[in-house]
PDB file of C-alpha atoms (C1' of nucleotides) in Angstrom:
ATOM      1  CA  UNK A 250       7.619 -46.707 -41.081  1.00 79.00           C
ATOM      2  CA  UNK A 251       6.012 -45.670 -44.563  1.00 79.00           C
ATOM      3  CA  UNK A 252       4.587 -42.832 -45.352  1.00 90.00           C
ATOM      4  CA  UNK A 253       2.610 -41.007 -42.296  1.00 94.00           C
ATOM      5  CA  UNK A 254       2.745 -37.513 -43.663  1.00 95.00           C
ATOM      6  CA  UNK A 255      -1.440 -37.895 -44.143  1.00 95.00           C
ATOM      7  CA  UNK A 256      -2.177 -38.555 -40.402  1.00 96.00           C
ATOM      8  CA  UNK A 257       0.239 -35.750 -39.290  1.00 96.00           C
ATOM      9  CA  UNK A 258      -1.816 -33.239 -40.159  1.00 95.00           C
ATOM     10  CA  UNK A 259      -2.436 -31.180 -37.816  1.00 92.00           C
ATOM     11  CA  UNK A 260      -0.486 -32.672 -35.325  1.00 96.00           C
ATOM     12  CA  UNK A 261       2.989 -31.903 -36.343  1.00 97.00           C
ATOM     13  CA  UNK A 262       2.188 -28.051 -35.696  1.00 96.00           C
ATOM     14  CA  UNK A 263       1.813 -28.883 -32.271  1.00 96.00           C
ATOM     15  CA  UNK A 264       4.708 -31.324 -31.927  1.00 97.00           C
ATOM     16  CA  UNK A 265       6.434 -27.691 -33.140  1.00 97.00           C
ATOM     17  CA  UNK A 266       4.896 -26.087 -30.476  1.00 97.00           C
ATOM     18  CA  UNK A 267       5.333 -28.201 -27.758  1.00 97.00           C
ATOM     19  CA  UNK A 268       9.213 -28.495 -28.981  1.00 97.00           C
ATOM     20  CA  UNK A 269       9.505 -24.281 -29.349  1.00 97.00           C
ATOM     21  CA  UNK A 270       7.425 -24.219 -26.086  1.00 95.00           C
ATOM     22  CA  UNK A 271      10.348 -26.434 -23.899  1.00 94.00           C
ATOM     23  CA  UNK A 272      13.433 -23.897 -25.091  1.00 93.00           C
ATOM     24  CA  UNK A 273      13.559 -21.041 -27.462  1.00 95.00           C
ATOM     25  CA  UNK A 274      15.387 -23.019 -31.068  1.00 96.00           C
ATOM     26  CA  UNK A 275      15.591 -22.830 -34.770  1.00 95.00           C
ATOM     27  CA  UNK A 276      14.326 -24.504 -37.428  1.00 94.00           C
ATOM     28  CA  UNK A 277      17.033 -26.450 -38.552  1.00 95.00           C
ATOM     29  CA  UNK A 278      17.466 -27.663 -35.593  1.00 96.00           C
ATOM     30  CA  UNK A 279      13.626 -28.827 -34.416  1.00 96.00           C
ATOM     31  CA  UNK A 280      13.852 -30.133 -37.743  1.00 96.00           C
ATOM     32  CA  UNK A 281      17.326 -32.793 -36.284  1.00 95.00           C
ATOM     33  CA  UNK A 282      14.877 -32.401 -32.872  1.00 95.00           C
ATOM     34  CA  UNK A 283      12.329 -34.247 -34.868  1.00 95.00           C
ATOM     35  CA  UNK A 284      14.163 -36.694 -37.126  1.00 94.00           C
ATOM     36  CA  UNK A 285      15.740 -37.959 -33.188  1.00 92.00           C
ATOM     37  CA  UNK A 286      12.041 -38.183 -32.100  1.00 93.00           C
ATOM     38  CA  UNK A 287      10.930 -41.077 -34.935  1.00 93.00           C
ATOM     39  CA  UNK A 288       9.847 -38.070 -37.665  1.00 94.00           C
ATOM     40  CA  UNK A 289      12.364 -39.402 -39.605  1.00 92.00           C
ATOM     41  CA  UNK A 290      11.250 -37.912 -42.763  1.00 92.00           C
ATOM     42  CA  UNK A 291      10.193 -34.687 -41.682  1.00 94.00           C
ATOM     43  CA  UNK A 292      12.332 -32.377 -43.543  1.00 93.00           C
ATOM     44  CA  UNK A 293      13.396 -28.695 -42.788  1.00 94.00           C
ATOM     45  CA  UNK A 294      10.660 -27.264 -45.698  1.00 93.00           C
ATOM     46  CA  UNK A 295       7.690 -29.040 -43.350  1.00 95.00           C
ATOM     47  CA  UNK A 296       9.616 -26.981 -40.845  1.00 96.00           C
ATOM     48  CA  UNK A 297       9.718 -23.832 -41.997  1.00 96.00           C
ATOM     49  CA  UNK A 298       6.489 -23.669 -43.582  1.00 96.00           C
ATOM     50  CA  UNK A 299       4.917 -24.305 -40.059  1.00 97.00           C
ATOM     51  CA  UNK A 300       6.914 -21.499 -38.539  1.00 97.00           C
ATOM     52  CA  UNK A 301       5.834 -18.599 -40.927  1.00 96.00           C
ATOM     53  CA  UNK A 302       2.491 -20.190 -40.108  1.00 96.00           C
ATOM     54  CA  UNK A 303       3.269 -19.813 -36.419  1.00 96.00           C
ATOM     55  CA  UNK A 304       4.298 -15.712 -36.895  1.00 95.00           C
ATOM     56  CA  UNK A 305       1.559 -15.416 -39.243  1.00 94.00           C
ATOM     57  CA  UNK A 306      -1.237 -16.050 -36.430  1.00 94.00           C
ATOM     58  CA  UNK A 307       1.281 -14.062 -33.722  1.00 95.00           C
ATOM     59  CA  UNK A 308       1.970 -17.508 -31.313  1.00 96.00           C
ATOM     60  CA  UNK A 309       5.563 -17.506 -30.909  1.00 96.00           C
ATOM     61  CA  UNK A 310       7.939 -14.208 -30.307  1.00 95.00           C
ATOM     62  CA  UNK A 311      11.625 -14.563 -32.754  1.00 95.00           C
ATOM     63  CA  UNK A 312      15.095 -13.467 -32.337  1.00 95.00           C
ATOM     64  CA  UNK A 313      17.881 -13.485 -34.881  1.00 93.00           C
ATOM     65  CA  UNK A 314      21.061 -13.510 -34.203  1.00 92.00           C
ATOM     66  CA  UNK A 315      24.817 -14.215 -36.070  1.00 90.00           C
ATOM     67  CA  UNK A 316      26.291 -18.030 -36.088  1.00 88.00           C
ATOM     68  CA  UNK A 317      29.559 -19.323 -35.915  1.00 87.00           C
ATOM     69  CA  UNK A 318      29.265 -22.895 -38.180  1.00 88.00           C
ATOM     70  CA  UNK A 319      26.165 -20.928 -41.327  1.00 86.00           C
ATOM     71  CA  UNK A 320      24.020 -17.723 -41.479  1.00 89.00           C
ATOM     72  CA  UNK A 321      21.712 -16.685 -39.128  1.00 93.00           C
ATOM     73  CA  UNK A 322      19.110 -18.234 -37.477  1.00 94.00           C
ATOM     74  CA  UNK A 323      16.683 -17.399 -36.422  1.00 96.00           C
ATOM     75  CA  UNK A 324      15.314 -18.155 -32.833  1.00 97.00           C
ATOM     76  CA  UNK A 325      11.925 -18.829 -32.065  1.00 97.00           C
ATOM     77  CA  UNK A 326      10.052 -18.528 -28.334  1.00 97.00           C
ATOM     78  CA  UNK A 327       6.370 -19.394 -27.565  1.00 96.00           C
ATOM     79  CA  UNK A 328       4.020 -16.112 -26.190  1.00 95.00           C
ATOM     80  CA  UNK A 329       1.206 -16.313 -24.282  1.00 96.00           C
ATOM     81  CA  UNK A 330      -0.965 -16.640 -27.437  1.00 96.00           C
ATOM     82  CA  UNK A 331       1.138 -19.882 -28.306  1.00 95.00           C
ATOM     83  CA  UNK A 332       1.204 -20.995 -25.054  1.00 96.00           C
ATOM     84  CA  UNK A 333      -2.737 -21.231 -24.928  1.00 96.00           C
ATOM     85  CA  UNK A 334      -3.104 -22.512 -28.695  1.00 96.00           C
ATOM     86  CA  UNK A 335      -0.438 -25.550 -27.291  1.00 96.00           C
ATOM     87  CA  UNK A 336      -3.125 -26.078 -24.513  1.00 96.00           C
ATOM     88  CA  UNK A 337      -5.361 -25.961 -27.211  1.00 96.00           C
ATOM     89  CA  UNK A 338      -3.748 -28.321 -28.929  1.00 97.00           C
ATOM     90  CA  UNK A 339      -2.557 -31.557 -25.844  1.00 97.00           C
ATOM     91  CA  UNK A 340      -7.296 -30.350 -24.551  1.00 96.00           C
ATOM     92  CA  UNK A 341      -7.391 -32.173 -28.601  1.00 96.00           C
ATOM     93  CA  UNK A 342      -4.968 -34.460 -29.221  1.00 96.00           C
ATOM     94  CA  UNK A 343      -6.186 -35.721 -25.812  1.00 96.00           C
ATOM     95  CA  UNK A 344      -9.563 -36.043 -27.400  1.00 95.00           C
ATOM     96  CA  UNK A 345      -9.138 -37.115 -29.900  1.00 96.00           C
ATOM     97  CA  UNK A 346      -6.653 -40.259 -28.967  1.00 96.00           C
ATOM     98  CA  UNK A 347      -8.895 -41.584 -26.291  1.00 95.00           C
ATOM     99  CA  UNK A 348     -11.948 -42.155 -28.801  1.00 95.00           C
ATOM    100  CA  UNK A 349     -10.074 -43.462 -31.686  1.00 96.00           C
ATOM    101  CA  UNK A 350      -8.264 -45.986 -28.255  1.00 94.00           C
ATOM    102  CA  UNK A 351     -12.171 -46.863 -27.456  1.00 93.00           C
ATOM    103  CA  UNK A 352     -12.808 -47.323 -31.322  1.00 94.00           C
ATOM    104  CA  UNK A 353      -9.812 -50.010 -31.098  1.00 92.00           C
ATOM    105  CA  UNK A 354     -11.129 -51.697 -28.851  1.00 88.00           C
ATOM    106  CA  UNK A 355     -14.544 -52.265 -30.027  1.00 76.00           C
ATOM    107  CA  UNK A 356     -16.326 -49.484 -28.816  1.00 58.00           C
ATOM    108  CA  UNK A 357     -18.529 -48.356 -26.620  1.00 54.00           C
TER     109      UNK A 357
ATOM    110  CA  UNK B 166     -14.892 -29.584 -28.254  1.00 78.00           C
ATOM    111  CA  UNK B 167     -14.045 -26.811 -30.780  1.00 79.00           C
ATOM    112  CA  UNK B 168     -12.693 -27.484 -34.603  1.00 89.00           C
ATOM    113  CA  UNK B 169     -10.760 -31.408 -34.855  1.00 94.00           C
ATOM    114  CA  UNK B 170     -10.664 -31.983 -39.000  1.00 95.00           C
ATOM    115  CA  UNK B 171      -7.157 -30.648 -39.397  1.00 95.00           C
ATOM    116  CA  UNK B 172      -6.416 -33.466 -36.750  1.00 95.00           C
ATOM    117  CA  UNK B 173      -8.595 -35.797 -37.954  1.00 96.00           C
ATOM    118  CA  UNK B 174      -6.892 -36.084 -41.242  1.00 95.00           C
ATOM    119  CA  UNK B 175      -5.403 -38.955 -42.052  1.00 93.00           C
ATOM    120  CA  UNK B 176      -7.009 -41.029 -39.476  1.00 96.00           C
ATOM    121  CA  UNK B 177     -10.969 -41.103 -39.667  1.00 97.00           C
ATOM    122  CA  UNK B 178     -10.743 -43.467 -43.515  1.00 97.00           C
ATOM    123  CA  UNK B 179      -8.939 -45.625 -40.835  1.00 97.00           C
ATOM    124  CA  UNK B 180     -12.436 -44.987 -38.439  1.00 97.00           C
ATOM    125  CA  UNK B 181     -14.258 -45.620 -40.404  1.00 97.00           C
ATOM    126  CA  UNK B 182     -12.484 -49.197 -41.682  1.00 97.00           C
ATOM    127  CA  UNK B 183     -12.260 -50.246 -38.129  1.00 97.00           C
ATOM    128  CA  UNK B 184     -16.115 -49.975 -37.884  1.00 97.00           C
ATOM    129  CA  UNK B 185     -17.012 -51.323 -41.523  1.00 97.00           C
ATOM    130  CA  UNK B 186     -14.095 -54.312 -40.323  1.00 95.00           C
ATOM    131  CA  UNK B 187     -16.510 -54.531 -37.377  1.00 94.00           C
ATOM    132  CA  UNK B 188     -19.562 -55.446 -38.877  1.00 93.00           C
ATOM    133  CA  UNK B 189     -21.708 -55.244 -43.048  1.00 95.00           C
ATOM    134  CA  UNK B 190     -22.603 -51.533 -42.669  1.00 96.00           C
ATOM    135  CA  UNK B 191     -23.967 -48.499 -44.813  1.00 95.00           C
ATOM    136  CA  UNK B 192     -22.849 -45.183 -45.396  1.00 93.00           C
ATOM    137  CA  UNK B 193     -25.518 -43.238 -42.797  1.00 94.00           C
ATOM    138  CA  UNK B 194     -25.315 -45.662 -40.607  1.00 95.00           C
ATOM    139  CA  UNK B 195     -21.593 -45.118 -39.696  1.00 96.00           C
ATOM    140  CA  UNK B 196     -21.845 -41.433 -39.464  1.00 95.00           C
ATOM    141  CA  UNK B 197     -24.344 -42.072 -36.723  1.00 95.00           C
ATOM    142  CA  UNK B 198     -21.912 -44.522 -35.670  1.00 95.00           C
ATOM    143  CA  UNK B 199     -18.766 -41.770 -35.444  1.00 95.00           C
ATOM    144  CA  UNK B 200     -21.310 -39.354 -34.018  1.00 94.00           C
ATOM    145  CA  UNK B 201     -22.005 -41.778 -31.080  1.00 92.00           C
ATOM    146  CA  UNK B 202     -18.392 -42.411 -30.306  1.00 93.00           C
ATOM    147  CA  UNK B 203     -17.227 -38.826 -30.282  1.00 93.00           C
ATOM    148  CA  UNK B 204     -16.701 -37.924 -33.235  1.00 94.00           C
ATOM    149  CA  UNK B 205     -19.734 -35.529 -33.409  1.00 91.00           C
ATOM    150  CA  UNK B 206     -19.038 -33.182 -36.378  1.00 91.00           C
ATOM    151  CA  UNK B 207     -18.487 -35.800 -38.772  1.00 94.00           C
ATOM    152  CA  UNK B 208     -21.255 -35.454 -41.387  1.00 93.00           C
ATOM    153  CA  UNK B 209     -22.796 -37.384 -44.559  1.00 94.00           C
ATOM    154  CA  UNK B 210     -20.727 -36.313 -46.883  1.00 93.00           C
ATOM    155  CA  UNK B 211     -17.631 -36.957 -45.429  1.00 95.00           C
ATOM    156  CA  UNK B 212     -17.825 -40.546 -44.810  1.00 96.00           C
ATOM    157  CA  UNK B 213     -19.131 -41.079 -47.824  1.00 96.00           C
ATOM    158  CA  UNK B 214     -16.044 -39.222 -49.891  1.00 96.00           C
ATOM    159  CA  UNK B 215     -14.126 -41.922 -48.547  1.00 97.00           C
ATOM    160  CA  UNK B 216     -16.645 -44.456 -48.426  1.00 97.00           C
ATOM    161  CA  UNK B 217     -16.126 -43.739 -52.518  1.00 96.00           C
ATOM    162  CA  UNK B 218     -12.355 -43.896 -51.624  1.00 95.00           C
ATOM    163  CA  UNK B 219     -12.314 -47.200 -50.063  1.00 96.00           C
ATOM    164  CA  UNK B 220     -13.906 -48.514 -52.956  1.00 95.00           C
ATOM    165  CA  UNK B 221     -12.109 -46.838 -55.769  1.00 94.00           C
ATOM    166  CA  UNK B 222      -9.138 -48.684 -53.988  1.00 94.00           C
ATOM    167  CA  UNK B 223      -9.989 -51.661 -53.477  1.00 95.00           C
ATOM    168  CA  UNK B 224     -11.235 -52.128 -50.047  1.00 96.00           C
ATOM    169  CA  UNK B 225     -13.918 -52.940 -49.345  1.00 96.00           C
ATOM    170  CA  UNK B 226     -16.825 -54.878 -51.082  1.00 96.00           C
ATOM    171  CA  UNK B 227     -20.116 -53.125 -52.106  1.00 96.00           C
ATOM    172  CA  UNK B 228     -23.836 -54.788 -52.002  1.00 95.00           C
ATOM    173  CA  UNK B 229     -26.697 -53.071 -52.590  1.00 93.00           C
ATOM    174  CA  UNK B 230     -29.494 -53.902 -50.865  1.00 92.00           C
ATOM    175  CA  UNK B 231     -33.513 -52.590 -50.831  1.00 90.00           C
ATOM    176  CA  UNK B 232     -34.704 -50.226 -46.991  1.00 87.00           C
ATOM    177  CA  UNK B 233     -37.674 -50.638 -45.786  1.00 86.00           C
ATOM    178  CA  UNK B 234     -37.360 -46.702 -44.284  1.00 87.00           C
ATOM    179  CA  UNK B 235     -36.206 -44.878 -47.886  1.00 85.00           C
ATOM    180  CA  UNK B 236     -34.003 -45.486 -50.473  1.00 89.00           C
ATOM    181  CA  UNK B 237     -31.721 -48.418 -51.207  1.00 92.00           C
ATOM    182  CA  UNK B 238     -28.360 -49.370 -48.822  1.00 94.00           C
ATOM    183  CA  UNK B 239     -25.743 -49.383 -50.258  1.00 95.00           C
ATOM    184  CA  UNK B 240     -23.588 -52.128 -47.903  1.00 97.00           C
ATOM    185  CA  UNK B 241     -19.085 -52.133 -47.418  1.00 97.00           C
ATOM    186  CA  UNK B 242     -18.179 -55.163 -46.024  1.00 97.00           C
ATOM    187  CA  UNK B 243     -13.460 -55.481 -45.970  1.00 96.00           C
ATOM    188  CA  UNK B 244     -11.711 -57.529 -48.477  1.00 95.00           C
ATOM    189  CA  UNK B 245      -8.507 -58.994 -47.934  1.00 96.00           C
ATOM    190  CA  UNK B 246      -6.787 -55.579 -49.081  1.00 96.00           C
ATOM    191  CA  UNK B 247      -9.283 -53.732 -46.705  1.00 96.00           C
ATOM    192  CA  UNK B 248      -8.161 -56.034 -43.705  1.00 96.00           C
ATOM    193  CA  UNK B 249      -4.222 -54.783 -44.643  1.00 96.00           C
ATOM    194  CA  UNK B 250      -5.128 -51.423 -45.017  1.00 96.00           C
ATOM    195  CA  UNK B 251      -6.653 -51.269 -41.487  1.00 97.00           C
ATOM    196  CA  UNK B 252      -3.787 -53.235 -39.686  1.00 96.00           C
ATOM    197  CA  UNK B 253      -0.622 -51.008 -41.844  1.00 96.00           C
ATOM    198  CA  UNK B 254      -3.380 -47.918 -39.879  1.00 97.00           C
ATOM    199  CA  UNK B 255      -3.235 -49.580 -36.674  1.00 97.00           C
ATOM    200  CA  UNK B 256       0.550 -49.658 -37.095  1.00 96.00           C
ATOM    201  CA  UNK B 257       0.975 -46.584 -38.065  1.00 96.00           C
ATOM    202  CA  UNK B 258      -0.927 -45.341 -35.287  1.00 97.00           C
ATOM    203  CA  UNK B 259       0.240 -47.401 -33.205  1.00 96.00           C
ATOM    204  CA  UNK B 260       3.462 -45.002 -33.782  1.00 96.00           C
ATOM    205  CA  UNK B 261       3.125 -42.095 -34.055  1.00 96.00           C
ATOM    206  CA  UNK B 262       0.811 -42.092 -31.229  1.00 96.00           C
ATOM    207  CA  UNK B 263       3.828 -43.142 -28.500  1.00 96.00           C
ATOM    208  CA  UNK B 264       5.586 -40.867 -30.291  1.00 95.00           C
ATOM    209  CA  UNK B 265       3.381 -37.718 -29.340  1.00 96.00           C
ATOM    210  CA  UNK B 266       2.771 -38.602 -26.211  1.00 94.00           C
ATOM    211  CA  UNK B 267       6.952 -39.697 -25.436  1.00 94.00           C
ATOM    212  CA  UNK B 268       7.041 -35.407 -26.694  1.00 94.00           C
ATOM    213  CA  UNK B 269       4.707 -34.117 -24.546  1.00 92.00           C
ATOM    214  CA  UNK B 270       6.250 -35.612 -21.572  1.00 88.00           C
ATOM    215  CA  UNK B 271       9.640 -34.093 -21.930  1.00 76.00           C
ATOM    216  CA  UNK B 272      11.050 -35.787 -24.979  1.00 57.00           C
ATOM    217  CA  UNK B 273      14.294 -38.781 -25.326  1.00 53.00           C
TER     218      UNK B 273
ATOM    219  C1'  DC C   6     -54.072 -34.923 -50.673  1.00 71.73           C
ATOM    220  C1'  DC C   7     -49.831 -32.080 -50.187  1.00 71.73           C
ATOM    221  C1'  DC C   8     -46.606 -30.660 -47.002  1.00 71.73           C
ATOM    222  C1'  DC C   9     -42.978 -32.154 -44.164  1.00 71.73           C
ATOM    223  C1'  DA C  10     -39.630 -34.606 -41.529  1.00 71.73           C
ATOM    224  C1'  DC C  11     -36.819 -38.516 -41.851  1.00 71.73           C
ATOM    225  C1'  DT C  12     -33.135 -41.588 -44.273  1.00 71.73           C
ATOM    226  C1'  DA C  13     -29.921 -42.392 -47.721  1.00 71.73           C
ATOM    227  C1'  DC C  14     -27.461 -41.177 -51.212  1.00 71.73           C
ATOM    228  C1'  DT C  15     -24.789 -37.934 -54.770  1.00 71.73           C
ATOM    229  C1'  DC C  16     -21.603 -34.518 -56.772  1.00 71.73           C
ATOM    230  C1'  DT C  17     -18.691 -30.089 -56.480  1.00 71.73           C
ATOM    231  C1'  DG C  18     -15.886 -27.011 -55.454  1.00 71.73           C
ATOM    232  C1'  DT C  19     -13.031 -24.769 -50.844  1.00 71.73           C
ATOM    233  C1'  DG C  20      -9.250 -24.473 -47.711  1.00 71.73           C
ATOM    234  C1'  DA C  21      -6.041 -26.708 -45.023  1.00 71.73           C
ATOM    235  C1'  DT C  22      -1.882 -29.153 -44.952  1.00 71.73           C
ATOM    236  C1'  DA C  23       2.263 -31.635 -44.981  1.00 71.73           C
ATOM    237  C1'  DC C  24       5.482 -31.993 -48.834  1.00 71.73           C
ATOM    238  C1'  DC C  25       8.873 -32.433 -52.826  1.00 71.73           C
ATOM    239  C1'  DG C  26      12.299 -29.997 -55.399  1.00 71.73           C
ATOM    240  C1'  DT C  27      14.764 -26.268 -55.638  1.00 71.73           C
ATOM    241  C1'  DA C  28      17.418 -21.386 -54.392  1.00 71.73           C
ATOM    242  C1'  DT C  29      20.269 -18.948 -51.901  1.00 71.73           C
ATOM    243  C1'  DA C  30      23.663 -17.992 -48.325  1.00 71.73           C
ATOM    244  C1'  DG C  31      27.144 -18.362 -44.799  1.00 71.73           C
ATOM    245  C1'  DT C  32      31.817 -21.093 -42.581  1.00 71.73           C
ATOM    246  C1'  DG C  33      35.326 -24.583 -43.346  1.00 71.73           C
ATOM    247  C1'  DG C  34      37.852 -28.625 -44.751  1.00 71.73           C
ATOM    248  C1'  DT C  35      40.847 -30.888 -48.318  1.00 71.73           C
TER     249       DT C  35
ATOM    250  C1'  DA D 481      37.597 -24.147 -56.258  1.00 71.73           C
ATOM    251  C1'  DC D 482      34.890 -27.710 -54.971  1.00 71.73           C
ATOM    252  C1'  DC D 483      31.755 -29.996 -51.570  1.00 71.73           C
ATOM    253  C1'  DA D 484      29.909 -30.465 -47.421  1.00 71.73           C
ATOM    254  C1'  DC D 485      27.734 -28.704 -43.843  1.00 71.73           C
ATOM    255  C1'  DT D 486      24.753 -25.531 -41.666  1.00 71.73           C
ATOM    256  C1'  DA D 487      20.010 -22.402 -42.786  1.00 71.73           C
ATOM    257  C1'  DT D 488      16.591 -20.263 -44.275  1.00 71.73           C
ATOM    258  C1'  DA D 489      13.466 -19.206 -48.194  1.00 71.73           C
ATOM    259  C1'  DC D 490       9.232 -20.037 -52.418  1.00 71.73           C
ATOM    260  C1'  DG D 491       6.374 -21.569 -56.078  1.00 71.73           C
ATOM    261  C1'  DG D 492       3.633 -25.848 -55.941  1.00 71.73           C
ATOM    262  C1'  DT D 493       1.348 -30.544 -55.164  1.00 71.73           C
ATOM    263  C1'  DA D 494      -1.922 -33.979 -53.462  1.00 71.73           C
ATOM    264  C1'  DT D 495      -4.427 -34.653 -50.180  1.00 71.73           C
ATOM    265  C1'  DC D 496      -8.192 -34.510 -46.584  1.00 71.73           C
ATOM    266  C1'  DA D 497     -12.202 -32.622 -43.626  1.00 71.73           C
ATOM    267  C1'  DC D 498     -16.231 -30.890 -44.907  1.00 71.73           C
ATOM    268  C1'  DA D 499     -19.808 -27.140 -46.919  1.00 71.73           C
ATOM    269  C1'  DG D 500     -23.544 -27.061 -49.275  1.00 71.73           C
ATOM    270  C1'  DA D 501     -26.983 -28.611 -52.739  1.00 71.73           C
ATOM    271  C1'  DG D 502     -29.549 -31.493 -54.784  1.00 71.73           C
ATOM    272  C1'  DT D 503     -31.902 -36.065 -55.527  1.00 71.73           C
ATOM    273  C1'  DA D 504     -34.517 -40.002 -53.911  1.00 71.73           C
ATOM    274  C1'  DG D 505     -38.254 -43.079 -50.967  1.00 71.73           C
ATOM    275  C1'  DT D 506     -41.177 -43.545 -47.111  1.00 71.73           C
ATOM    276  C1'  DG D 507     -44.259 -42.695 -44.286  1.00 71.73           C
ATOM    277  C1'  DG D 508     -47.539 -39.091 -40.997  1.00 71.73           C
ATOM    278  C1'  DG D 509     -50.269 -34.537 -39.748  1.00 71.73           C
ATOM    279  C1'  DG D 510     -53.051 -31.024 -41.252  1.00 71.73           C
TER     280       DG D 510
END
DNA sequence: CCCCACTACTCTGTGATACCGTATAGTGGT
DNA sequence: ACCACTATACGGTATCACAGAGTAGTGGGG
């Protein structure tokens, strides 16, 4: 599948929120998880900008822990604001995807 | 539904392509059509930037016709490249939406 | 007759976002 | 000593939806 970056705008952040919501996890592993899930071209740099944004917006709790195989990891978990944002994301997704699918089937 | 603009990036152009593909239509009417379809906050300026882009990328055929109620209208129709782009758009949409829905239901 | 509403198109600028390239740092294998 | 893998960080770029304002054209009410 060729370039999906434009279509991912606005949705990738929600995907990261969902992943963080299901388990406490660190940036590098989030990238691998996204790649496994089919978002094959998403790279570390992209995920880190999203994580920085989530932290800046107060949606996550961050915990630094040492690793046995490399530099220390920053583990992310959702706080209440993050869970609320995730719920909003899914509501928007539901809204938009239903409208687009309706348009696809001939509108109205 | 609050601000959807970020999530519409990359998809709104596809929606416009789909509308143009189903009938020869002009910019102002495309905006009204989108509003009817639930994309309520989409305004003229947004649609015109998309139309200019489509024209610049050679995806549409443009025909200017006089109107009885205002300035002349620019009617848009898909050419072969436009139809190919529309097919690509739906393939991408299918790919991404299926992955996101899978993620929502617990991944893997 | 003039103002206003509605239709219709155009242009410039802005903010948000994903991505690229690169750098830095830590561990382990050869 | 070198390389691969893990892990985080940062500056710059392209693209996109949108805001805001302006320009035209037609018709109706005061």
